[in-house]
XYZ file of C-alpha atoms in Angstrom:
710
model
C 0.000 0.000 0.000
C 1.386 3.398 -0.955
C 0.469 6.168 1.479
C 1.036 9.846 0.726
C 1.158 12.326 3.564
C -1.734 14.274 2.077
C -3.804 11.165 1.586
C -2.950 9.929 5.043
C -4.149 13.153 6.638
C -7.345 13.141 4.586
C -8.080 9.545 5.561
C -7.499 10.019 9.270
C -9.530 13.214 9.352
C -12.726 11.506 8.248
C -15.620 13.950 8.096
C -14.527 16.041 11.071
C -13.944 19.715 10.244
C -10.641 19.855 12.029
C -6.904 19.937 11.543
C -5.552 16.499 12.358
C -1.806 16.129 12.469
C 0.277 12.994 12.695
C 3.661 11.628 11.771
C 3.966 9.472 8.704
C 6.469 6.714 9.376
C 6.500 4.332 6.371
C 7.501 1.162 8.216
C 4.794 1.623 10.810
C 2.155 3.083 8.547
C 2.187 -0.034 6.402
C 1.495 -2.089 9.507
C -1.100 0.293 10.887
C -4.624 -1.073 11.352
C -7.613 0.097 9.377
C -8.695 3.389 10.995
C -12.369 2.475 10.838
C -11.824 -0.609 12.965
C -9.885 1.119 15.675
C -10.613 4.805 16.184
C -11.926 7.690 14.061
C -8.421 9.174 13.967
C -6.080 6.471 15.245
C -2.802 7.960 14.089
C -3.346 11.628 14.922
C -1.265 13.303 17.607
C -3.231 16.546 17.712
C -6.689 17.544 16.528
C -7.854 21.144 16.329
C -11.604 21.474 16.152
C -13.837 24.165 14.754
C -14.878 24.796 18.376
C -11.271 25.858 19.152
C -10.596 22.673 21.101
C -7.095 21.198 20.914
C -7.174 17.455 21.501
C -3.816 15.853 22.207
C -3.397 12.104 21.827
C -1.028 10.716 24.428
C 1.371 7.945 23.473
C 2.129 7.397 27.167
C -0.514 6.556 29.743
C -1.345 8.640 32.785
C -0.850 6.697 36.012
C -0.007 9.585 38.293
C 3.302 10.683 36.771
C 1.953 13.721 34.899
C 1.958 12.711 31.220
C -1.610 14.017 30.889
C -0.228 17.517 31.367
C 3.439 17.298 30.361
C 2.991 15.850 26.880
C 0.192 18.308 26.146
C 2.491 21.164 27.202
C 5.007 20.184 24.524
C 2.492 20.504 21.705
C 0.867 23.594 23.185
C 4.215 25.359 23.477
C 5.015 25.112 19.786
C 1.405 25.417 18.648
C 1.009 28.679 20.559
C -2.567 27.754 21.390
C -4.963 28.692 24.175
C -3.943 26.361 27.046
C -7.478 26.425 28.447
C -8.693 24.707 25.248
C -6.280 21.766 25.490
C -7.866 18.370 26.126
C -5.592 15.310 26.380
C -6.789 11.763 25.855
C -5.075 8.401 25.774
C -4.180 7.305 22.284
C -5.630 4.030 21.045
C -3.391 1.035 20.536
C -1.746 1.568 17.140
C 1.757 1.184 15.698
C 2.161 4.911 15.041
C 2.290 5.501 18.810
C 5.203 3.144 19.373
C 8.083 4.088 21.632
C 10.752 5.543 19.302
C 13.427 3.263 20.732
C 11.572 0.022 21.581
C 9.093 0.133 18.687
C 6.184 -0.892 20.900
C 3.530 1.275 22.495
C 4.410 1.344 26.164
C 4.901 3.468 29.257
C 7.856 2.813 31.520
C 11.492 3.453 32.209
C 10.833 7.118 33.014
C 11.121 7.723 29.294
C 7.961 9.651 28.412
C 9.278 13.196 28.254
C 12.749 12.231 27.079
C 11.641 10.344 23.996
C 8.599 12.471 23.154
C 10.146 15.898 23.750
C 11.170 16.525 20.149
C 8.387 14.520 18.530
C 5.545 16.315 20.302
C 7.080 19.738 19.844
C 7.460 19.032 16.137
C 3.756 18.153 15.939
C 2.858 21.469 17.550
C 5.206 23.450 15.326
C 3.958 21.706 12.179
C 0.320 22.390 13.050
C 1.100 26.044 13.760
C 2.891 26.433 10.424
C -0.097 24.982 8.550
C -2.531 27.277 10.369
C -0.394 30.312 9.589
C -0.183 29.290 5.945
C -3.950 28.831 5.799
C -4.487 32.315 7.203
C -1.901 33.829 4.850
C -3.668 32.248 1.893
C -6.955 33.827 2.927
C -5.377 37.247 3.330
C -3.129 36.842 0.283
C -0.048 37.749 2.299
C 3.235 36.053 3.100
C 3.167 33.608 6.037
C 6.259 35.389 7.323
C 4.126 38.507 7.793
C 1.815 36.645 10.188
C 2.208 35.833 13.858
C 0.327 33.719 16.378
C -0.805 34.254 19.918
C -3.015 32.185 22.195
C -4.772 30.258 19.425
C -5.111 33.145 16.972
C -3.226 34.008 13.754
C -2.570 37.742 13.418
C -1.705 40.076 10.544
C -2.051 43.754 11.354
C -5.668 44.240 12.375
C -6.719 40.940 10.826
C -7.183 37.905 13.063
C -8.435 34.366 12.568
C -8.782 31.743 15.266
C -7.346 28.279 14.908
C -10.852 26.851 14.879
C -11.786 29.070 11.949
C -8.690 27.944 10.059
C -8.691 24.242 10.922
C -10.572 23.024 7.847
C -8.434 25.104 5.468
C -5.222 23.991 7.152
C -6.266 20.387 6.750
C -6.127 20.819 2.987
C -2.458 21.781 3.073
C 0.552 19.506 2.861
C 2.603 19.632 6.069
C 6.027 21.186 5.762
C 8.925 18.772 5.603
C 10.886 20.787 8.149
C 9.740 23.250 10.793
C 11.752 25.386 13.163
C 11.322 24.739 16.869
C 11.431 27.512 19.433
C 14.652 28.321 21.205
C 14.451 27.716 24.974
C 14.662 31.470 25.593
C 11.347 31.862 23.741
C 9.412 29.225 25.685
C 6.284 30.532 27.361
C 4.911 27.275 28.796
C 7.787 24.796 29.054
C 9.675 25.348 32.284
C 6.776 27.054 34.073
C 4.632 25.727 36.901
C 1.503 24.286 35.289
C -1.295 22.710 37.306
C -2.214 19.197 36.250
C -5.091 18.861 33.803
C -6.257 15.565 35.294
C -6.626 16.879 38.852
C -10.159 18.333 38.511
C -11.511 15.087 37.043
C -9.949 13.039 39.817
C -11.210 15.369 42.543
C -14.774 15.332 41.223
C -14.824 11.602 40.454
C -15.339 12.219 36.751
C -12.091 10.461 35.865
C -12.666 6.960 34.538
C -10.403 4.153 35.682
C -10.517 0.562 34.524
C -12.473 -0.408 37.613
C -15.173 2.112 36.616
C -15.954 0.511 33.241
C -19.601 -0.430 32.990
C -22.137 -1.063 30.234
C -25.334 -3.108 29.793
C -24.727 -6.839 29.819
C -21.327 -6.640 31.499
C -20.605 -9.355 34.055
C -17.972 -9.436 36.803
C -15.578 -12.307 37.325
C -13.019 -13.205 39.957
C -10.491 -15.974 39.499
C -9.299 -18.579 41.964
C -5.608 -18.933 41.228
C -3.077 -21.458 42.584
C -2.460 -21.104 46.341
C 1.277 -21.608 45.857
C 3.733 -20.787 43.100
C 4.394 -23.998 41.221
C 0.950 -25.515 41.888
C -1.308 -26.567 39.029
C -5.060 -27.074 38.763
C -6.148 -30.728 38.931
C -9.952 -30.543 39.104
C -12.766 -28.423 40.528
C -16.402 -28.805 41.596
C -18.562 -25.790 40.773
C -21.856 -27.030 42.248
C -21.721 -25.010 45.468
C -20.552 -21.900 43.657
C -23.407 -22.069 41.176
C -25.900 -22.118 44.045
C -24.753 -18.662 45.194
C -27.360 -16.070 44.099
C -25.994 -14.019 41.221
C -23.421 -16.562 40.057
C -24.046 -17.459 36.438
C -21.073 -19.474 35.202
C -17.900 -21.135 36.391
C -15.187 -21.594 33.763
C -11.573 -22.799 33.838
C -8.702 -20.497 32.957
C -5.155 -21.396 31.938
C -4.366 -22.345 35.540
C -7.338 -21.457 37.686
C -11.105 -21.195 37.911
C -13.178 -18.091 37.123
C -16.555 -17.382 38.686
C -18.743 -15.154 36.510
C -21.588 -13.335 38.215
C -23.961 -10.412 38.006
C -21.795 -8.397 40.402
C -18.534 -8.583 42.322
C -19.839 -9.763 45.680
C -21.672 -12.702 44.137
C -18.546 -13.626 42.191
C -16.418 -13.471 45.354
C -18.849 -15.577 47.401
C -19.052 -18.032 44.524
C -15.282 -18.302 44.444
C -15.217 -18.902 48.205
C -17.643 -21.798 47.687
C -15.569 -23.578 45.035
C -14.079 -27.004 45.749
C -10.693 -27.154 44.000
C -7.814 -29.607 43.979
C -4.280 -28.399 43.222
C -0.966 -30.154 42.778
C 1.742 -29.563 45.335
C 4.600 -27.391 44.075
C 7.768 -29.230 43.153
C 10.065 -29.678 46.132
C 7.406 -28.398 48.502
C 7.528 -24.836 47.193
C 9.740 -21.805 47.658
C 10.733 -20.711 51.149
C 12.281 -17.222 51.171
C 14.521 -17.909 54.162
C 15.999 -20.931 52.402
C 16.137 -19.072 49.093
C 18.098 -16.161 50.555
C 20.472 -18.610 52.223
C 21.102 -20.129 48.800
C 21.617 -16.642 47.366
C 24.192 -15.868 50.064
C 26.065 -19.055 49.248
C 26.077 -18.180 45.544
C 27.312 -14.674 46.347
C 30.524 -16.208 47.685
C 31.335 -17.453 44.193
C 32.041 -15.505 41.032
C 29.088 -15.182 38.675
C 28.847 -14.325 34.999
C 31.123 -11.368 34.382
C 29.468 -8.065 33.604
C 32.525 -5.839 34.122
C 36.167 -6.750 34.697
C 39.145 -4.403 34.667
C 42.556 -5.244 36.103
C 43.505 -8.030 38.485
C 40.822 -7.779 41.164
C 41.865 -10.735 43.311
C 45.445 -9.566 43.501
C 44.316 -5.992 44.145
C 42.121 -6.977 47.080
C 44.816 -9.236 48.538
C 47.552 -6.606 48.284
C 45.510 -3.678 49.628
C 46.411 -1.969 52.910
C 43.039 -2.917 54.380
C 40.079 -4.955 53.248
C 36.371 -4.256 53.523
C 33.686 -6.898 53.067
C 29.909 -6.716 53.421
C 26.656 -8.267 52.230
C 23.489 -6.313 51.464
C 20.053 -7.863 51.011
C 16.688 -6.741 49.683
C 13.465 -8.810 49.745
C 10.736 -9.553 47.227
C 8.331 -6.626 46.973
C 4.800 -6.197 45.645
C 3.896 -3.164 43.542
C 0.596 -2.646 45.394
C -0.931 0.127 43.232
C -3.996 1.810 44.699
C -6.261 0.408 41.993
C -5.950 -3.396 41.869
C -5.703 -5.029 38.462
C -8.810 -5.354 36.325
C -9.576 -5.988 32.679
C -12.863 -5.775 30.792
C -13.313 -7.774 27.581
C -16.133 -7.895 25.026
C -15.853 -10.375 22.150
C -18.079 -10.148 19.088
C -17.218 -12.525 16.281
C -13.614 -11.998 15.246
C -13.475 -8.630 16.981
C -12.525 -7.915 20.547
C -12.785 -4.787 22.647
C -10.689 -4.385 25.802
C -10.706 -1.774 28.553
C -7.768 -1.942 30.916
C -5.111 0.152 32.568
C -2.002 -1.168 30.845
C 1.550 0.018 30.385
C 2.102 -2.246 27.360
C -0.636 -1.719 24.786
C 1.156 -3.382 21.880
C 2.007 -6.584 23.725
C -1.462 -6.873 25.241
C -3.199 -6.217 21.934
C -1.082 -8.848 20.195
C -1.615 -11.375 22.989
C -5.384 -10.984 22.789
C -5.311 -11.372 19.005
C -3.246 -14.550 19.258
C -5.614 -16.087 21.807
C -8.630 -15.348 19.641
C -7.012 -16.319 16.351
C -7.623 -12.893 14.884
C -5.521 -9.972 13.691
C -4.319 -7.201 16.055
C -6.330 -4.643 14.105
C -9.479 -6.503 15.188
C -8.605 -5.868 18.841
C -9.587 -2.419 20.090
C -7.780 -1.576 23.313
C -9.076 1.349 25.366
C -6.768 2.808 28.014
C -8.528 4.584 30.895
C -6.663 6.305 33.711
C -4.400 3.951 35.654
C -4.765 3.958 39.434
C -1.028 3.559 39.860
C 1.302 1.206 38.066
C 4.904 1.174 39.337
C 5.562 -1.560 36.755
C 2.711 -3.858 37.815
C 0.603 -2.994 34.784
C 3.502 -3.644 32.435
C 3.426 -7.439 32.293
C 5.603 -8.578 29.382
C 3.689 -11.848 29.085
C 0.304 -10.039 29.197
C -0.995 -12.508 31.780
C -3.790 -10.462 33.347
C -5.110 -9.333 29.955
C -4.831 -12.815 28.450
C -6.650 -14.290 31.424
C -9.563 -11.872 31.002
C -9.777 -12.660 27.277
C -9.939 -16.393 28.032
C -12.636 -15.869 30.671
C -14.786 -13.767 28.336
C -14.337 -16.295 25.543
C -15.285 -19.230 27.760
C -18.195 -17.415 29.394
C -19.598 -16.126 26.110
C -20.488 -12.761 27.668
C -18.664 -9.476 28.238
C -16.693 -9.827 31.456
C -14.719 -7.594 33.807
C -12.120 -9.663 35.635
C -11.342 -8.036 38.974
C -8.365 -8.783 41.190
C -8.714 -8.208 44.918
C -5.810 -6.769 46.883
C -5.192 -10.252 48.262
C -5.169 -11.737 44.762
C -2.439 -9.346 43.662
C -0.211 -9.497 46.725
C -0.379 -13.281 46.942
C -0.441 -14.124 43.258
C 1.094 -11.258 41.371
C 4.509 -10.353 39.995
C 7.213 -8.935 42.230
C 10.446 -6.995 42.501
C 13.020 -9.780 42.823
C 15.031 -10.327 45.994
C 18.762 -9.685 45.668
C 21.931 -10.335 47.622
C 25.041 -8.216 47.026
C 28.478 -9.276 48.266
C 31.090 -6.538 48.153
C 34.816 -6.993 48.765
C 36.983 -3.893 48.540
C 40.712 -3.443 48.754
C 41.300 -0.064 50.393
C 44.323 2.179 49.896
C 45.435 5.546 51.231
C 42.774 7.930 52.590
C 40.333 5.039 52.477
C 40.049 5.163 48.681
C 39.176 1.832 46.998
C 41.919 0.315 44.839
C 40.162 -2.984 44.059
C 36.444 -3.788 44.055
C 34.787 -7.189 43.685
C 30.990 -7.060 43.526
C 28.804 -10.157 43.173
C 25.028 -9.868 42.706
C 22.518 -12.700 43.057
C 18.885 -12.348 41.985
C 16.348 -13.271 39.360
C 16.341 -11.756 35.897
C 13.183 -9.833 35.112
C 13.617 -9.948 31.336
C 14.691 -13.524 30.667
C 11.836 -15.375 28.985
C 10.012 -12.191 27.953
C 9.541 -10.603 24.500
C 12.220 -8.038 25.414
C 14.881 -10.553 26.416
C 16.960 -10.089 23.260
C 17.119 -6.347 23.816
C 18.076 -6.452 27.497
C 19.858 -9.742 28.220
C 23.282 -10.086 26.607
C 25.841 -12.836 27.243
C 23.865 -14.056 30.236
C 23.646 -10.608 31.851
C 20.292 -8.944 32.388
C 21.373 -5.306 32.194
C 18.709 -4.288 34.691
C 20.126 -6.653 37.330
C 23.470 -4.857 37.426
C 22.467 -1.298 36.466
C 23.726 1.162 39.032
C 26.704 -1.059 39.856
C 28.228 -1.933 36.491
C 28.188 1.724 35.463
C 28.676 3.275 38.897
C 30.775 6.461 38.823
C 32.399 5.315 42.066
C 33.935 2.343 40.247
C 35.249 4.159 37.189
C 38.357 5.320 39.012
C 39.055 1.989 40.751
C 42.090 0.408 39.020
C 40.870 -3.179 39.524
C 37.139 -3.827 39.483
C 34.829 -6.703 38.740
C 31.055 -7.013 38.708
C 29.544 -10.466 38.265
C 26.020 -11.819 38.365
C 24.168 -14.996 39.298
C 20.617 -15.156 37.901
C 18.935 -18.150 39.565
C 15.492 -19.239 38.357
C 12.635 -19.822 40.774
C 8.887 -20.333 40.602
C 8.356 -16.753 41.797
C 7.254 -14.452 38.942
C 9.140 -11.160 38.784
C 8.981 -7.995 36.725
C 10.138 -4.355 36.869
C 9.279 -2.425 40.020
C 9.598 1.335 40.227
C 13.274 2.168 39.463
C 13.922 -1.478 38.451
C 17.471 -2.657 39.273
C 18.410 0.681 40.762
C 15.983 -0.082 43.603
C 18.546 -2.483 45.088
C 21.871 -1.485 43.523
C 21.720 2.046 44.973
C 21.194 0.603 48.448
C 24.267 -1.615 48.136
C 26.535 0.991 46.512
C 25.635 3.956 48.702
C 25.750 1.854 51.881
C 29.171 0.477 50.970
C 30.530 3.921 50.104
C 29.233 5.271 53.406
C 30.872 2.407 55.292
C 34.175 3.085 53.547
C 33.961 6.779 54.445
C 33.335 6.075 58.136
C 36.040 3.380 58.239
C 38.489 5.968 56.919
C 37.321 8.503 59.497
C 36.195 10.881 56.793
C 33.092 12.987 56.330
C 30.695 11.035 54.052
C 30.048 14.097 51.882
C 33.690 15.042 51.483
C 34.619 11.406 50.788
C 32.013 11.097 48.041
C 33.021 14.374 46.450
C 36.604 13.150 46.154
C 35.501 9.925 44.450
C 33.133 11.865 42.174
C 35.644 14.510 41.146
C 35.150 13.653 37.465
C 31.351 13.532 37.741
C 30.148 17.111 38.217
C 26.439 16.279 37.968
C 26.675 13.940 40.958
C 28.923 16.348 42.847
C 26.683 19.353 42.223
C 23.573 17.474 43.299
C 25.311 16.311 46.470
C 26.502 19.810 47.311
C 23.073 21.343 46.793
C 21.221 18.692 48.818
C 23.789 18.915 51.613
C 23.657 22.715 51.690
C 19.867 22.842 51.793
C 19.718 20.132 54.482
C 22.228 21.917 56.705
C 24.940 19.288 56.376
C 27.830 20.146 58.671
C 25.601 21.855 61.218
C 24.247 20.134 64.293
C 20.822 18.506 63.740
C 18.133 18.744 66.426
C 18.745 16.738 69.567
C 18.254 13.011 69.038
C 18.509 13.189 65.276
C 21.159 12.504 62.642
C 21.560 12.898 58.906
C 22.626 10.541 56.161
C 23.049 11.085 52.447
C 23.115 9.222 49.168
C 23.368 10.069 45.478
C 22.457 7.904 42.518
C 21.899 8.241 38.788
C 19.125 6.361 37.027
C 17.218 6.935 33.799
C 19.538 9.796 32.935
C 18.748 11.734 36.116
C 20.973 12.308 39.143
C 19.287 12.593 42.529
C 21.000 13.333 45.842
C 19.065 12.998 49.078
C 19.752 13.825 52.711
C 17.551 12.100 55.274
C 17.170 13.317 58.855
C 16.065 10.584 61.257
C 15.460 9.737 64.887
C 14.510 6.591 66.775
C 11.071 6.632 68.405
C 10.022 3.647 70.524
C 12.508 1.424 68.765
C 11.354 2.389 65.280
C 13.020 4.588 62.688
C 11.321 7.929 62.197
C 12.239 9.950 59.107
C 11.576 13.627 59.726
C 12.770 15.171 56.486
C 14.276 14.302 53.138
C 16.067 17.024 51.190
C 16.440 16.261 47.495
C 18.542 17.790 44.728
C 17.582 16.728 41.217
C 19.486 17.078 37.959
C 17.130 15.882 35.230
C 18.298 18.183 32.454
C 15.547 20.238 30.833
C 12.497 20.608 33.079
C 9.131 20.732 31.339
C 6.943 21.311 34.405
C 8.679 22.057 37.728
C 5.492 21.209 39.637
C 5.510 17.745 38.091
C 9.151 17.254 39.060
C 8.396 18.234 42.635
C 5.364 15.948 42.808
C 7.205 12.971 41.358
C 10.123 13.356 43.736
C 7.788 13.661 46.716
C 5.860 10.598 45.599
C 9.073 8.675 44.975
C 10.273 9.425 48.492
C 7.006 8.093 49.929
C 7.196 5.018 47.702
C 10.845 4.415 48.547
C 10.252 4.835 52.270
C 7.442 2.268 52.160
C 10.001 -0.254 50.955
C 12.821 0.977 53.174
C 10.819 0.853 56.397
C 8.160 -1.795 55.773
C 8.193 -3.679 52.476
C 8.823 -7.419 52.560
C 7.136 -10.498 51.139
C 7.601 -13.818 52.870
C 7.024 -17.184 51.175
C 6.602 -20.500 52.954
C 5.944 -23.659 50.923
C 5.502 -21.473 47.835
C 2.757 -19.377 49.464
C 3.001 -15.628 50.066
C 2.132 -15.017 53.696
C 1.190 -11.338 53.407
C -2.198 -10.485 51.941
C -3.209 -6.829 52.351
C -2.021 -3.538 53.781
C -2.402 -4.748 57.375
C 0.565 -7.095 56.962
C 2.162 -5.743 53.779
C 2.524 -2.253 55.162
C 2.992 0.950 53.222
C 3.917 4.357 54.565
C 1.177 5.925 56.692
C 0.365 9.617 56.705
C 1.921 10.196 60.133
C 5.174 8.664 58.862
C 5.494 10.952 55.855
C 8.446 13.297 56.244
C 8.689 16.806 54.908
C 10.255 16.638 51.451
C 12.128 19.577 49.968
C 12.874 19.389 46.252
C 15.590 21.495 44.632
C 16.268 21.369 40.899
C 19.915 21.618 39.887
C 20.341 24.029 36.931
C 21.646 21.804 34.162
C 22.388 21.641 30.473
C 22.485 17.848 30.568
C 20.413 15.734 28.229
C 16.878 15.317 29.514
C 16.412 12.414 31.909
C 13.380 10.766 33.484
C 11.689 11.844 36.704
C 9.072 9.212 37.589
C 11.565 6.822 39.217
C 15.034 8.300 39.915
C 14.201 9.653 43.385
C 13.301 6.163 44.668
C 16.803 4.551 44.781
C 18.599 7.016 47.106
C 15.921 6.929 49.837
C 16.774 3.643 51.545
C 20.558 4.182 51.710
C 20.164 7.787 52.870
C 17.989 6.601 55.754
C 20.275 3.649 56.565
C 23.292 5.953 56.567
C 21.502 8.384 58.878
C 20.632 5.554 61.259
C 24.298 4.600 61.416
C 25.289 8.190 62.136
C 22.768 8.211 64.989
C 23.180 4.729 66.482
C 26.373 3.243 64.990
C 24.237 0.302 63.866
C 24.969 -0.575 60.234
C 21.746 -1.902 58.697
C 22.546 -3.960 55.618
C 19.188 -5.473 54.788
C 15.780 -4.079 53.934
C 13.388 -3.287 55.435
C 15.454 -1.392 57.986
C 15.071 -2.649 61.554
C 16.800 -1.425 64.707
C 18.331 -4.244 66.754
């Protein structure tokens, strides 16, 4: 099929009197689904209506991180439109919305702004140029003689609104190249802009996956294996079918679904099921035994990720030797809105409503299960009630399960997970053990560093394995260690990895590998500083002499936190700095001990994320990351016995409570660095900053999470 840009725009515009602008990418356009089967304008990034509305299609989903506002700001800046007329909406699942690097439509890796910054601005600039040209044609003047302001094209006393020009502009061929504004001319980017999704969420108008409802829709809950490694043998549905409201009981790939008129009937029906399961092989995973095995593995060299110099000789010949082990447990994502997926199947077509971070993979999985083409699967993305990686399942399990239930039941079905379902049968941040051996020279500076990591790979066996796992190394397992700036100047250094397989399913958790590597690295560096009798800030600055972004962030956070001055009585401070997703974050935590428990009073953060689109969004994400990171640092831990997760809900899988929330000060480091992410980078430094503060206060070195005072 040959597609011209003009023809493409005409086709996607349909009969709407509006300017619809998109990118034409030949490789993806040829694979794009038929617009009529998916969405009136599936490939448009911006639509300007005759009513002056500016509708922005979002390639990245909104799950609390601010894409709803930030991406719209990029187009609005270059379009020079009336911000009050901007209306974002989630884009449908279509190849044109693929991540520029991964070539799938997805949200994750704190990559939204970084990879859409130029693309979205170009859309806005291209639309503005077409509107100006349309106005110039009407007035019979040169486009260069026209200007724009707040959604209006101006020429002397003449003025035409974008809505008045939209239909004419649609008839024009987009310019091949457009000039983007210089940063000095930005009016919106870099300013504090209130979030566009806040009013809808305050009033309850915002629609989440759990809110989906239409005539004929049924609710289903699934009884899944009680232990990882168990399989369904048989079930008796008689008692469940006697529960009022229960209509059907159907098997899934490895469970039993109860379909009912409403949730409570489905839950009671599930409680009444009689099910037989196999026992997991070997009796099932026990986390105490598993971590003991990990510790044993950590005493041996793994697959080499980095090796420079003779590490063994360097450690042996050093003036002194430091050795320590750091441990982190399995963690649940626990988003506020539990998983859910609504599916309606009609013939060879399927319609899905779900909060997903991986539209392409989920759309393809549904098509494969139904034996149809992806363009026959319409995937609607509502607001996501939190994600943190949980809604980015590479194997599309929760979407596939819902498709199978709807297919077997023969009716539209919303599959709902309870909190207990997710915590006991979900996917987790893997547990890790780090063993660090350091040969220390003069002034306590490391001269040899041997670092062994043990933990499950999150990408092995997934569709993204080839892109992430190389030569037996899952890059996300060692990120933050293999490329640590602290190690660059160490003459002899080695990082190796063991990636054991278990029955426990794992996947990315907010900040991915950095969530554990920062704890190990920043704890070890702090230990080395104290062993040398040196100030932890001064010691770090010496090691980071060739890394000004890290050094500047540390200096700013320390200055703002009052480092070097006496903290209030009974308190102490600790610091940490870490780079992830292209962003450097330094944090200083001030803590005390109250009734034997760690109390974090304040966290001072300095952030270097390059260009800042919306400072309010940066502040909010850092504050949220601190809360998220503290939940893990102070409370988070999953325990498995005989393959069964013992925790079930927030009473025993605790998250940070309101009274525990510290004050969080966020300071942006002025930077010309390439834009980095902001949704995750403030999570990794939290735990080590707190642990280091506890040591400064109590001289107890806490090397495992969650942090507990002896």
